[in-house]
mmCIF file of C-alpha atoms in Angstrom:
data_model
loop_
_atom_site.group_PDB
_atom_site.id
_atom_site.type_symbol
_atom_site.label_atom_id
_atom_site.label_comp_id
_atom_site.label_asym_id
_atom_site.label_seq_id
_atom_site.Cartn_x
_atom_site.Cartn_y
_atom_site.Cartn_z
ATOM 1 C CA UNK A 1 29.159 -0.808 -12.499
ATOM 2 C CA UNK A 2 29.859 3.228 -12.026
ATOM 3 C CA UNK A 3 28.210 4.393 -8.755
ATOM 4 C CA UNK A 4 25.941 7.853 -9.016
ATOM 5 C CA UNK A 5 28.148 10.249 -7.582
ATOM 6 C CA UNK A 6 27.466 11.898 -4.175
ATOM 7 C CA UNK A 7 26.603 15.417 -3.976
ATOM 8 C CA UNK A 8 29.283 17.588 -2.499
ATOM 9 C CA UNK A 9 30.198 16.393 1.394
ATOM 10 C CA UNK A 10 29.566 19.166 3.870
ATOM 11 C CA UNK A 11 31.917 19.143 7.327
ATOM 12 C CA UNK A 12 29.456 18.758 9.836
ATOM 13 C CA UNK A 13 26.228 18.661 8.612
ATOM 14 C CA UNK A 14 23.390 17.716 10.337
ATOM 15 C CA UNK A 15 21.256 14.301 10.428
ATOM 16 C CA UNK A 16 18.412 14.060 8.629
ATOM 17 C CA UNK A 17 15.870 11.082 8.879
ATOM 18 C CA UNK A 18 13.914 9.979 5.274
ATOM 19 C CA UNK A 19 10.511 8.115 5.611
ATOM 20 C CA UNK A 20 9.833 6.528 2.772
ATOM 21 C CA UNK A 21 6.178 6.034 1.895
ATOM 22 C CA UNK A 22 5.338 3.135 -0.445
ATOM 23 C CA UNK A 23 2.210 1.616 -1.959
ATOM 24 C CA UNK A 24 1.698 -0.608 -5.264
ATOM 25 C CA UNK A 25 1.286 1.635 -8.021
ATOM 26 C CA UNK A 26 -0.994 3.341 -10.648
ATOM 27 C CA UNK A 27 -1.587 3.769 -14.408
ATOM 28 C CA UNK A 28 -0.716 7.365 -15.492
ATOM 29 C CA UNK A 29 -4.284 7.542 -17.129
ATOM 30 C CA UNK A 30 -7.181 5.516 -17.596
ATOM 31 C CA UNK A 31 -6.534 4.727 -21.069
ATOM 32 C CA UNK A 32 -5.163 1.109 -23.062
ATOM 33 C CA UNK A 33 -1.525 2.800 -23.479
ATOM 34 C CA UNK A 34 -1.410 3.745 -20.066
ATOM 35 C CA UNK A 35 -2.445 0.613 -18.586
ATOM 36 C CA UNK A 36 -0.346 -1.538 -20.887
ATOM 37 C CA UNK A 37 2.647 0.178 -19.232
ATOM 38 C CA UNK A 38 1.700 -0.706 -16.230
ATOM 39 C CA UNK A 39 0.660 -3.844 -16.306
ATOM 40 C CA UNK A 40 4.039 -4.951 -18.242
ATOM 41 C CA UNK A 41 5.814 -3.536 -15.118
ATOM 42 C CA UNK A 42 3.982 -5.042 -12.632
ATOM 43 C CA UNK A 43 3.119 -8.593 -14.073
ATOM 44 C CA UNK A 44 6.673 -8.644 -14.996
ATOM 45 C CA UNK A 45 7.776 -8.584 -11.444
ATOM 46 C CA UNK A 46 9.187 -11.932 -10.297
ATOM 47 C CA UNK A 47 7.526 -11.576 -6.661
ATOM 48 C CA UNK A 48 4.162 -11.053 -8.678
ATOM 49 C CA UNK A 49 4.149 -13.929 -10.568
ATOM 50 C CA UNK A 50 6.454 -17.041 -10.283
ATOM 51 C CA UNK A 51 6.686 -18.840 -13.376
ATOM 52 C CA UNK A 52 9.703 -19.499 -15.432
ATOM 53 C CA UNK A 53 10.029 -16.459 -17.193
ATOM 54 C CA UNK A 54 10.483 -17.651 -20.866
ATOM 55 C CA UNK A 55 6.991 -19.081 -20.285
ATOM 56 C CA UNK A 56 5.317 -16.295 -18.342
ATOM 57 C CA UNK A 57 6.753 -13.602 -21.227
ATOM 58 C CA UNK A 58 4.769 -15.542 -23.933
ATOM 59 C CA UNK A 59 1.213 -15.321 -21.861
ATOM 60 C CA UNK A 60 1.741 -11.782 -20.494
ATOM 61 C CA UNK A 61 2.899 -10.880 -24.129
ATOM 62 C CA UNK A 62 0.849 -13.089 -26.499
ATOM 63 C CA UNK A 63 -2.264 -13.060 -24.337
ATOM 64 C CA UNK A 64 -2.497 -11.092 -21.363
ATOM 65 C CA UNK A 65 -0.745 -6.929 -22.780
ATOM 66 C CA UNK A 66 -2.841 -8.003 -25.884
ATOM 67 C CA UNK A 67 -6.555 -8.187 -24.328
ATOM 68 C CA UNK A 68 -6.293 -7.089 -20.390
ATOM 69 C CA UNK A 69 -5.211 -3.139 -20.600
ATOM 70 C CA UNK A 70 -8.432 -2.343 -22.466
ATOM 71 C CA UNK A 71 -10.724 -3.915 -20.310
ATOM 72 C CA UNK A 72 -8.789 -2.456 -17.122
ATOM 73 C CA UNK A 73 -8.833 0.808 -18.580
ATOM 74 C CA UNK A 74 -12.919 1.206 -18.347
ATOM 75 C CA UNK A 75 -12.457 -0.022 -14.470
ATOM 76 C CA UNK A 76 -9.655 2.898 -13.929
ATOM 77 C CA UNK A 77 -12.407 5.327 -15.864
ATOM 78 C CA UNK A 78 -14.906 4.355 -13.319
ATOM 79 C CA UNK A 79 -13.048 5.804 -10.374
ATOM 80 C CA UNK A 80 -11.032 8.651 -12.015
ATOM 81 C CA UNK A 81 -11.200 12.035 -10.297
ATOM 82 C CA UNK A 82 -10.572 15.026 -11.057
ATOM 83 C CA UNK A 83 -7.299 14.632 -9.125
ATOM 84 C CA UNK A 84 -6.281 11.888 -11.334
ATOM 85 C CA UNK A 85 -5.545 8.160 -9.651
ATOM 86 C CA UNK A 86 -7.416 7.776 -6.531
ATOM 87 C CA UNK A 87 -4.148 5.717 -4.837
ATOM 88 C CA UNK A 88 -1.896 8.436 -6.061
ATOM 89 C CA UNK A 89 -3.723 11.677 -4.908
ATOM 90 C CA UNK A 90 -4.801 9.774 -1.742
ATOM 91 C CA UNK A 91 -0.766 9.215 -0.993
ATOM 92 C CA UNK A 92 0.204 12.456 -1.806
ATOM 93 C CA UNK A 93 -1.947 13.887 1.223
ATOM 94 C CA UNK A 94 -0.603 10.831 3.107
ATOM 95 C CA UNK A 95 2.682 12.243 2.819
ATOM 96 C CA UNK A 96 2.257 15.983 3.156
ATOM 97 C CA UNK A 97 -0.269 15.243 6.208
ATOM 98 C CA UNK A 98 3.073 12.494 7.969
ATOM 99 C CA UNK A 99 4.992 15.558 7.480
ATOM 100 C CA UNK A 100 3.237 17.677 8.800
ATOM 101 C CA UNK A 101 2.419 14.989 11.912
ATOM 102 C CA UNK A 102 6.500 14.355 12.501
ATOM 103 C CA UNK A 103 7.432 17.934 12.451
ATOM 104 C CA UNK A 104 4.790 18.673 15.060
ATOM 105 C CA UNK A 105 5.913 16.156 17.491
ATOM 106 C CA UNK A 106 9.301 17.437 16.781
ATOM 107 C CA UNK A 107 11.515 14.612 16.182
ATOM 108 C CA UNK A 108 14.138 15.918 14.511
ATOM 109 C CA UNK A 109 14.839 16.930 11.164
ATOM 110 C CA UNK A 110 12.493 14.140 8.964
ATOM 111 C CA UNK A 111 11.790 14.298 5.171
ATOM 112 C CA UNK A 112 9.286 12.439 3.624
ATOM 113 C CA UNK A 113 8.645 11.234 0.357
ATOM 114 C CA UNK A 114 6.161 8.871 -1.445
ATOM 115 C CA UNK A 115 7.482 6.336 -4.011
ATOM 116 C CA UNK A 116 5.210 3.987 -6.223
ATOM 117 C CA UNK A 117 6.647 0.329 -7.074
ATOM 118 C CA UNK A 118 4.671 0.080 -10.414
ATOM 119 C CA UNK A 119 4.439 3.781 -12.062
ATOM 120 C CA UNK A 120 4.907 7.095 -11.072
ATOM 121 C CA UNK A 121 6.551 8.322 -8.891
ATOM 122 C CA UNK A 122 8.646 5.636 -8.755
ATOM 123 C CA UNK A 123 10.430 4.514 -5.499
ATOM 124 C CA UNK A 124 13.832 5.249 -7.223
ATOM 125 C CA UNK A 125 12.991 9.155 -8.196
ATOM 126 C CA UNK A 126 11.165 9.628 -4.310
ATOM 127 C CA UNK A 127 14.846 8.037 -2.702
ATOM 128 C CA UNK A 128 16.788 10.404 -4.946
ATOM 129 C CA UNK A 129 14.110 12.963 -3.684
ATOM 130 C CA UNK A 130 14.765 12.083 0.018
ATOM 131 C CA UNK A 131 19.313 12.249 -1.201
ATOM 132 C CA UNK A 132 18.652 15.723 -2.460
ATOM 133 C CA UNK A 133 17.537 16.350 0.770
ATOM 134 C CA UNK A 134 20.429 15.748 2.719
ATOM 135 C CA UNK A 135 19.046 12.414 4.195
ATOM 136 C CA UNK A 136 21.608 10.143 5.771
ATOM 137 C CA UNK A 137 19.194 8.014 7.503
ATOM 138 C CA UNK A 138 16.252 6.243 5.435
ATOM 139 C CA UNK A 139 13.245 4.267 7.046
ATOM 140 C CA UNK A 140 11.114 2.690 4.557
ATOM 141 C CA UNK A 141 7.278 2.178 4.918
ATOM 142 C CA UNK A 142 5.476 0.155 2.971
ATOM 143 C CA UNK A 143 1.788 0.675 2.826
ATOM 144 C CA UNK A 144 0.695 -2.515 3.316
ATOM 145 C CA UNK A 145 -0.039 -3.888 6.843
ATOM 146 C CA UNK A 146 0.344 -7.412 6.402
ATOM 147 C CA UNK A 147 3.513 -8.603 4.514
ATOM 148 C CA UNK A 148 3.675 -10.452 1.596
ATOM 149 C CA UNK A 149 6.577 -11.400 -0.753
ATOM 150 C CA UNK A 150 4.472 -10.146 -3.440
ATOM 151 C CA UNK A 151 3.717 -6.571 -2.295
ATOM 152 C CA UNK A 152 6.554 -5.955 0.819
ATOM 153 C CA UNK A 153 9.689 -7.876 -0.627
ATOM 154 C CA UNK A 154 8.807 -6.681 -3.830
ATOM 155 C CA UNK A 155 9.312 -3.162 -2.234
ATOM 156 C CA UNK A 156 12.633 -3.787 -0.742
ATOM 157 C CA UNK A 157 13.374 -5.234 -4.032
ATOM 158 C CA UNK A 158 13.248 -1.765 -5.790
ATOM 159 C CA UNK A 159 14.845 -0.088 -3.035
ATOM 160 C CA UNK A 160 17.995 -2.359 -3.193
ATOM 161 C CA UNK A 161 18.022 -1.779 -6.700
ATOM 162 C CA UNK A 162 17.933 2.393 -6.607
ATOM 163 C CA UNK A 163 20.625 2.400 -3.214
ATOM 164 C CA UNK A 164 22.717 -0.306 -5.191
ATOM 165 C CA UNK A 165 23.804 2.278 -7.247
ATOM 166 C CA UNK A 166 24.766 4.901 -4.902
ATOM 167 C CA UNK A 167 28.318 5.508 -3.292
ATOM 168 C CA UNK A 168 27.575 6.512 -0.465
ATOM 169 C CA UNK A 169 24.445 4.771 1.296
ATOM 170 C CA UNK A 170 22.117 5.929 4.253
ATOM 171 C CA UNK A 171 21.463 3.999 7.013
ATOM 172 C CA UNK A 172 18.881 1.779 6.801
ATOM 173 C CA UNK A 173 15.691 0.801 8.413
ATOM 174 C CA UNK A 174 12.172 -1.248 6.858
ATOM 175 C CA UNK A 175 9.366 -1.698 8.139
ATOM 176 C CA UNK A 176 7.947 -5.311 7.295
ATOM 177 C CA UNK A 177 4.730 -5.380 8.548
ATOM 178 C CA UNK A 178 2.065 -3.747 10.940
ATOM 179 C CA UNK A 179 -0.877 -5.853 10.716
ATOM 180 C CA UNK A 180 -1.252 -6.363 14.504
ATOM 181 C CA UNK A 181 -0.173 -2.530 15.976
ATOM 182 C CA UNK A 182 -2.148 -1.779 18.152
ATOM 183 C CA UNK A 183 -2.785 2.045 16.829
ATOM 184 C CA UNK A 184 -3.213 0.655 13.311
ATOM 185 C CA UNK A 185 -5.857 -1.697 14.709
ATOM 186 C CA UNK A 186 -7.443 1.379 16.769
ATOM 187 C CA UNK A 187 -7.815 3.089 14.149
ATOM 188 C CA UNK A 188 -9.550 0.453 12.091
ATOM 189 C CA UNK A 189 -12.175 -0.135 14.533
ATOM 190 C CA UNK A 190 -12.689 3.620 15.333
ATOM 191 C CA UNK A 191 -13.336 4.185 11.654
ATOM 192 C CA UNK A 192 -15.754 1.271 11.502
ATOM 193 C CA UNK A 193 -17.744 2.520 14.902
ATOM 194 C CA UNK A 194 -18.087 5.636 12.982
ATOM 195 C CA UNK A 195 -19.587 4.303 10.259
ATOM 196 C CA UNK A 196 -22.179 2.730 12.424
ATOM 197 C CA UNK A 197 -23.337 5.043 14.972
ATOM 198 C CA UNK A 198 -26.691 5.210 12.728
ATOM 199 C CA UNK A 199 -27.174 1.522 12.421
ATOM 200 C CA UNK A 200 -25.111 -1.931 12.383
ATOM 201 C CA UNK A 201 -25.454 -4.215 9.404
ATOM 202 C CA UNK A 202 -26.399 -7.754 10.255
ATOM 203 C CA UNK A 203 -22.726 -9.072 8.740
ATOM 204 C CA UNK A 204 -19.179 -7.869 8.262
ATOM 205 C CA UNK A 205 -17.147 -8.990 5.632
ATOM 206 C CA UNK A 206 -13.244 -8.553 5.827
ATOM 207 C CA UNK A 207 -11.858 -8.368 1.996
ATOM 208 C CA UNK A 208 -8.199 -8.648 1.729
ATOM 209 C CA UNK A 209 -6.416 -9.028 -1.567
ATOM 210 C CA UNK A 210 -6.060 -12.422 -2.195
ATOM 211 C CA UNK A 211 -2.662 -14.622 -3.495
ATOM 212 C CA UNK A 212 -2.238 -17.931 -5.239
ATOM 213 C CA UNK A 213 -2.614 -20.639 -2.753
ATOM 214 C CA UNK A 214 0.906 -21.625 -3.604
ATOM 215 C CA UNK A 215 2.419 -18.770 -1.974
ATOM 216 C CA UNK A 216 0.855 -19.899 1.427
ATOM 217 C CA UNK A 217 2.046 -23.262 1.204
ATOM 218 C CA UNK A 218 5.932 -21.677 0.561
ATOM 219 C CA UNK A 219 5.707 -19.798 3.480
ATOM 220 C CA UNK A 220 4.423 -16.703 3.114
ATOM 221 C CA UNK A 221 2.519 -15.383 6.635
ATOM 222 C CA UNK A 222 0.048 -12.755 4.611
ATOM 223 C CA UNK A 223 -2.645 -15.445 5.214
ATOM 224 C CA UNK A 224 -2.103 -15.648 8.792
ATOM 225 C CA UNK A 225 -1.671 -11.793 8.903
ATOM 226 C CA UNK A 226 -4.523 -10.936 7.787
ATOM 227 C CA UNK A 227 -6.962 -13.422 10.133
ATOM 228 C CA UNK A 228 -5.154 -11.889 12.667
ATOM 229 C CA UNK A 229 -5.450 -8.279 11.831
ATOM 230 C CA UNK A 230 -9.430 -9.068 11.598
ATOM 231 C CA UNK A 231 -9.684 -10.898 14.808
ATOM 232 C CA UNK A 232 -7.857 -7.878 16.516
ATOM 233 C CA UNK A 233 -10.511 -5.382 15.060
ATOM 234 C CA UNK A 234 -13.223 -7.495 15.880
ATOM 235 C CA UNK A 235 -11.961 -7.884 19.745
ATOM 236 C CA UNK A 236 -12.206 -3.982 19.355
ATOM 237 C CA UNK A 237 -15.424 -4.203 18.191
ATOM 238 C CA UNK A 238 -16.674 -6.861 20.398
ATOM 239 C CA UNK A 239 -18.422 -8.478 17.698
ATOM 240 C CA UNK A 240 -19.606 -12.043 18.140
ATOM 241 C CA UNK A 241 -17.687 -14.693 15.790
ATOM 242 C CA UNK A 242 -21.177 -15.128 13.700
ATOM 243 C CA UNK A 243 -21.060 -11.552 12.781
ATOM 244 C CA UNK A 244 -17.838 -11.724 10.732
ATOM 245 C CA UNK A 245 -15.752 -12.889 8.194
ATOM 246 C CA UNK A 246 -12.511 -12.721 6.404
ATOM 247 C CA UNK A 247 -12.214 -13.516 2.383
ATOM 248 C CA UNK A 248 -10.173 -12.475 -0.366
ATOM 249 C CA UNK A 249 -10.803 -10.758 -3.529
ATOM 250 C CA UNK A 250 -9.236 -9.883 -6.872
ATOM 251 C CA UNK A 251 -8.504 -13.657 -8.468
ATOM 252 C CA UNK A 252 -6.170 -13.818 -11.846
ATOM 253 C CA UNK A 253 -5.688 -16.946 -13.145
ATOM 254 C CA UNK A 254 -6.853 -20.301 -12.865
ATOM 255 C CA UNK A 255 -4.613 -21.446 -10.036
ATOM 256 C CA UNK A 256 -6.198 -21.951 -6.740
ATOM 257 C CA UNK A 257 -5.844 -18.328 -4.717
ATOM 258 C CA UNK A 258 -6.518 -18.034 -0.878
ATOM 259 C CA UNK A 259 -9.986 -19.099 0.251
ATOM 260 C CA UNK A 260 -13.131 -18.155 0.870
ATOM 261 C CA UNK A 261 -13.465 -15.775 -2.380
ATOM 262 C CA UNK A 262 -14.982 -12.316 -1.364
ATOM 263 C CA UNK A 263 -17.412 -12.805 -4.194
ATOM 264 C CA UNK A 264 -18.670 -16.461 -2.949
ATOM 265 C CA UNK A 265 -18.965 -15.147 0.652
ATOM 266 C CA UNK A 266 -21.154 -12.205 -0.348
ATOM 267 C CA UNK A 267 -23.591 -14.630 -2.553
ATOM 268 C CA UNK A 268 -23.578 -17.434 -0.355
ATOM 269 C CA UNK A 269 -24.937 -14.980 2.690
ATOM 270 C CA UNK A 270 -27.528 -13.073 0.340
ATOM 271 C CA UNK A 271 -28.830 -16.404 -0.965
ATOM 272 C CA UNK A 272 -29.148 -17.522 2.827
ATOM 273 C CA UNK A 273 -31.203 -14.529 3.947
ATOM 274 C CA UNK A 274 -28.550 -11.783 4.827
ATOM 275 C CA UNK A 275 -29.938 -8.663 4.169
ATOM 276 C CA UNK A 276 -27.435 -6.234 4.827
ATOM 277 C CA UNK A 277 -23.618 -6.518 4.702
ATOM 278 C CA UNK A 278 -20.689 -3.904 5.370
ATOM 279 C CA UNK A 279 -17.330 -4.562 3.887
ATOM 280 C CA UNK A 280 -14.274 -3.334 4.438
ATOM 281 C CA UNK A 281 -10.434 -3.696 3.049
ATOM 282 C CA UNK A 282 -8.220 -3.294 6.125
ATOM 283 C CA UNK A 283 -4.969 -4.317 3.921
ATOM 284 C CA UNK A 284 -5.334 -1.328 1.545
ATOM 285 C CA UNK A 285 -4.048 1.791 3.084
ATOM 286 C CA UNK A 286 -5.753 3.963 0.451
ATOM 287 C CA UNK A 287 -8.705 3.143 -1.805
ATOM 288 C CA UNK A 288 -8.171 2.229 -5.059
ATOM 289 C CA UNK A 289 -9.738 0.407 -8.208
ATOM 290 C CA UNK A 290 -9.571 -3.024 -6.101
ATOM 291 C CA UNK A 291 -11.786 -1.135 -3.641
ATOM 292 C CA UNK A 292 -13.936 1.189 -5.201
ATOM 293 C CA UNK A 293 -14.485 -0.747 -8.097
ATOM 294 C CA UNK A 294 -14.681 -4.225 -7.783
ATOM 295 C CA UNK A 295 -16.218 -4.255 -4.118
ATOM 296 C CA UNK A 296 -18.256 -0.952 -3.995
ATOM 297 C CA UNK A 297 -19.919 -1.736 -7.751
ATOM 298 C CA UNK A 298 -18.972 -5.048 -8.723
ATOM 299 C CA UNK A 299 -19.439 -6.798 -5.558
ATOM 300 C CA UNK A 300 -22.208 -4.679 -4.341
ATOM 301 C CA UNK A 301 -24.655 -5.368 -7.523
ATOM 302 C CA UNK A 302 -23.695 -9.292 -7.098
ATOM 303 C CA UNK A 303 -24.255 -9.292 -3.328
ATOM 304 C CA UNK A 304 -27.826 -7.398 -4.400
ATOM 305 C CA UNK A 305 -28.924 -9.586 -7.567
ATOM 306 C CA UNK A 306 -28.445 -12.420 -5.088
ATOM 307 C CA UNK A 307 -31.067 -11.540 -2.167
ATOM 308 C CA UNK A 308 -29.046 -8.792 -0.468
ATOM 309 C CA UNK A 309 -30.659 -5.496 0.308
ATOM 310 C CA UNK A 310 -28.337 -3.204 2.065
ATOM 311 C CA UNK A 311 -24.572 -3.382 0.828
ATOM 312 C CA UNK A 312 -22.281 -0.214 2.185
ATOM 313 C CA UNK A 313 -18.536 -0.234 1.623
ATOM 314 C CA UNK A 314 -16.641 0.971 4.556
ATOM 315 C CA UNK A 315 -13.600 3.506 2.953
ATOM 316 C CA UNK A 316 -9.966 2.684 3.470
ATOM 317 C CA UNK A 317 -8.389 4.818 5.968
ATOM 318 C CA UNK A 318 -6.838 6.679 3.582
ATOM 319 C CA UNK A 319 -5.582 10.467 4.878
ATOM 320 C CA UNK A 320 -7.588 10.413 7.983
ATOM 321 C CA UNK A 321 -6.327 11.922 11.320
ATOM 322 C CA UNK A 322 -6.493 9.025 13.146
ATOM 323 C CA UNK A 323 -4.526 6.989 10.092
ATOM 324 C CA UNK A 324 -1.999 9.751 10.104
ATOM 325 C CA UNK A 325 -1.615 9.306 13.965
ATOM 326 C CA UNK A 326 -1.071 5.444 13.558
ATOM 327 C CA UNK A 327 1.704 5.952 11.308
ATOM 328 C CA UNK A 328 3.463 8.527 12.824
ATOM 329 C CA UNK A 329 3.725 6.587 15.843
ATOM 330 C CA UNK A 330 4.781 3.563 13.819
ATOM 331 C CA UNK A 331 7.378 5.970 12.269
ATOM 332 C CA UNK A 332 8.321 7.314 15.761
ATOM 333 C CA UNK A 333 8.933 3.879 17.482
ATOM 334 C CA UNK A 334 11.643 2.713 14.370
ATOM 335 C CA UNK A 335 13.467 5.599 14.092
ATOM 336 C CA UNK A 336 13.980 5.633 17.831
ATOM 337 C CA UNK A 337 17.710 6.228 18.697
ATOM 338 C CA UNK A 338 17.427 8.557 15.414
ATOM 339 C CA UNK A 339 15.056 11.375 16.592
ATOM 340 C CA UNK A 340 17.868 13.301 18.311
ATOM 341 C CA UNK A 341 19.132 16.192 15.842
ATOM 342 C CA UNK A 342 22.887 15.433 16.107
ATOM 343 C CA UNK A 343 25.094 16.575 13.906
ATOM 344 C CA UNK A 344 28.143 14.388 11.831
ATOM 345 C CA UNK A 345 31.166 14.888 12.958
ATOM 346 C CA UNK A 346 32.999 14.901 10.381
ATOM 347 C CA UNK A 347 35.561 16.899 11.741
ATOM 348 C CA UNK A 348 37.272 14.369 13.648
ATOM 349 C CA UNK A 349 36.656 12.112 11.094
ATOM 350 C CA UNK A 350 38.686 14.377 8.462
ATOM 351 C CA UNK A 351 41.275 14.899 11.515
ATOM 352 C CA UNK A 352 41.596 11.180 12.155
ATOM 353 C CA UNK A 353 41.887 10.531 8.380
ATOM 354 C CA UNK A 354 44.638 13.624 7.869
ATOM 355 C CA UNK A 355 46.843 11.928 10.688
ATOM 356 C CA UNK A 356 46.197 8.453 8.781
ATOM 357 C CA UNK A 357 47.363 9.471 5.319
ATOM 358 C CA UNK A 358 50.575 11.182 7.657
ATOM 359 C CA UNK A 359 51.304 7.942 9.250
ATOM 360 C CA UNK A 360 50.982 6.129 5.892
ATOM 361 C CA UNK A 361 53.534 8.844 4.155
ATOM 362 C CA UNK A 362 56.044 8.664 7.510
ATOM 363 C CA UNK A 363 55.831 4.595 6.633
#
């Protein structure tokens, strides 16, 4: 396999840090065609779904690409902006706004760049974003506070892929997880505390993205993760144990996923004389279709037809200062050892290879 080629090497340039930015994706437009793109990409992925591919390619093709990008395409409609994809514009002003952030605590010279790992931009066009830049040192950030094979390894995946073509790789650096930081988890609770300093609702519901049951019984520690993450925003909170809950949303399939289902949780409390609920998604770093569509409409008119009177969904963190602050100091702590703008010396390294080809010719 041919390797890209390197742009031209410059004696004694200086370091440069990439951050990385990732999250899961977008369609390009609300529309069948669009969606069936994605979805091929993203249901294709081995960390998404593991089946034996000869029999996964006949459902996703026969069944799935044939009926699904339709009926996801009126979701995607439903929270379109003017901006485009909600996830997208959202992690553009992630980026520019962590730019801004690391420059300002002046940590050296620091590029960042957002890559998608379904979609545009992809993760490969944002890495040969961060090359262009002069980056020799990359730190990748997925989006997604609790790890799971599915979303975080998948991530690596893709990078691996991109820098496996490349001759001459940066150093490297991934962040895995950050359910239990204690800024992230600050910055949770703030944003809930804000949302109540008018009134409390009786519950709070916890909604992460759920995963086949399977995946929990092979290891995986996103069910763990996410418990956690909730029982360290409730501590902040000090909310009594009956006042919360954790559940998990967005089922495909008929497998078993990770239980209690958001949707069961919501109807079961209506039906048993809770009268107002707030929920909120502390995995997703930036509201999308799984948050303003299926919990602020769908789950909102269920958790209503059911008893419920008062149903507010609490936003994702999305581009908020005290978000922006969370990750930078994430950032800040793994590139430490990094933040000093140094310079390569390649001039003793073209010296010490000069006097190694002479020794070699002397031989």
């Amino acid at each position: 396999m041919s390797h890209a080629p390197a742009a031209a090497h410059v004696h004694g340039r200086r370091s440069i840090t990439g951050i990385l930015l990732t999250n899961l994706g977008t369609p390009d437009a609300p529309t069948p065609a669009a969606l069936r793109r994605y979805l091929a990409e993203f249901l294709w992925d081995r960390r998404v779904v593991e089946l034996p591919r000869a029999l996964w390619w006949l459902i996703l093709h026969g069944i799935i690409l044939r009926t699904r990008p339709a009926r996801s395409a009126r979701k995607y409609a439903t929270v379109w902006t003017t901006e485009g994809s909600p996830l997208l514009a959202t992690g553009q002003r992630q980026r520019a706004a962590l730019q801004d952030l690391l420059h300002a605590r002046e940590l050296g010279s620091v590029e960042v760049a957002l890559g998608m790992r379904y979609g545009q931009p992809s993760i490969a066009t944002a890495l040969r974003e961060l090359r262009e830049a002069g980056c020799n040192r990359l730190l990748v950030l997925p989006l997604y506070p609790q790890y799971s094979a599915a979303t975080t390894a998948s991530t690596f995946d893709a990078v691996a892929a991109e820098l496996g073509r490349w001759r001459w790789l940066p150093e490297l650096r991934f962040i895995t997880h950050y359910h239990d930081d204690p800024h992230w988890v600050e910055a949770v609770a703030a944003s809930i505390r804000h949302a109540w300093q008018d009134a409390e609702p009786q519950r709070l519901l916890f909604s992460f993205h759920g995963l086949p049951e399977r995946n929990l019984l092979a290891g995986d520690p996103y069910f763990c993760e996410c418990h956690k993450s909730a029982r360290l925003i409730a501590e902040r909170l000090a909310l009594p144990d009956e006042r919360w809950a954790v559940a998990f949303q967005s089922r495909f399939g008929r497998a078993e996923w990770l239980k209690p289902y958001t949707s069961a949780t919501l109807q079961q409390w209506a039906q048993s004389g809770v009268k107002s609920v707030d929920v909120i998604c502390p995995g997703f770093a930036a509201d999308c279709l799984e948050t303003l569509e299926e919990i602020a409409i769908e789950n909102r008119d269920l958790f209503l037809a059911s008893g419920g009177e008062t149903f507010r969904y609490l936003p994702a963190l999305n581009a908020a200062p005290g978000h922006i602050a969370a990750l930078a100091t994430l950032v800040e702590r793994h590139i430490t050892g990094w933040s000093n703008p140094d310079t390569i010396d390649d001039e003793s390294l073209a010296a010490s290879r000069t006097r190694a080809l002479a020794l070699g010719a002397s031989d």
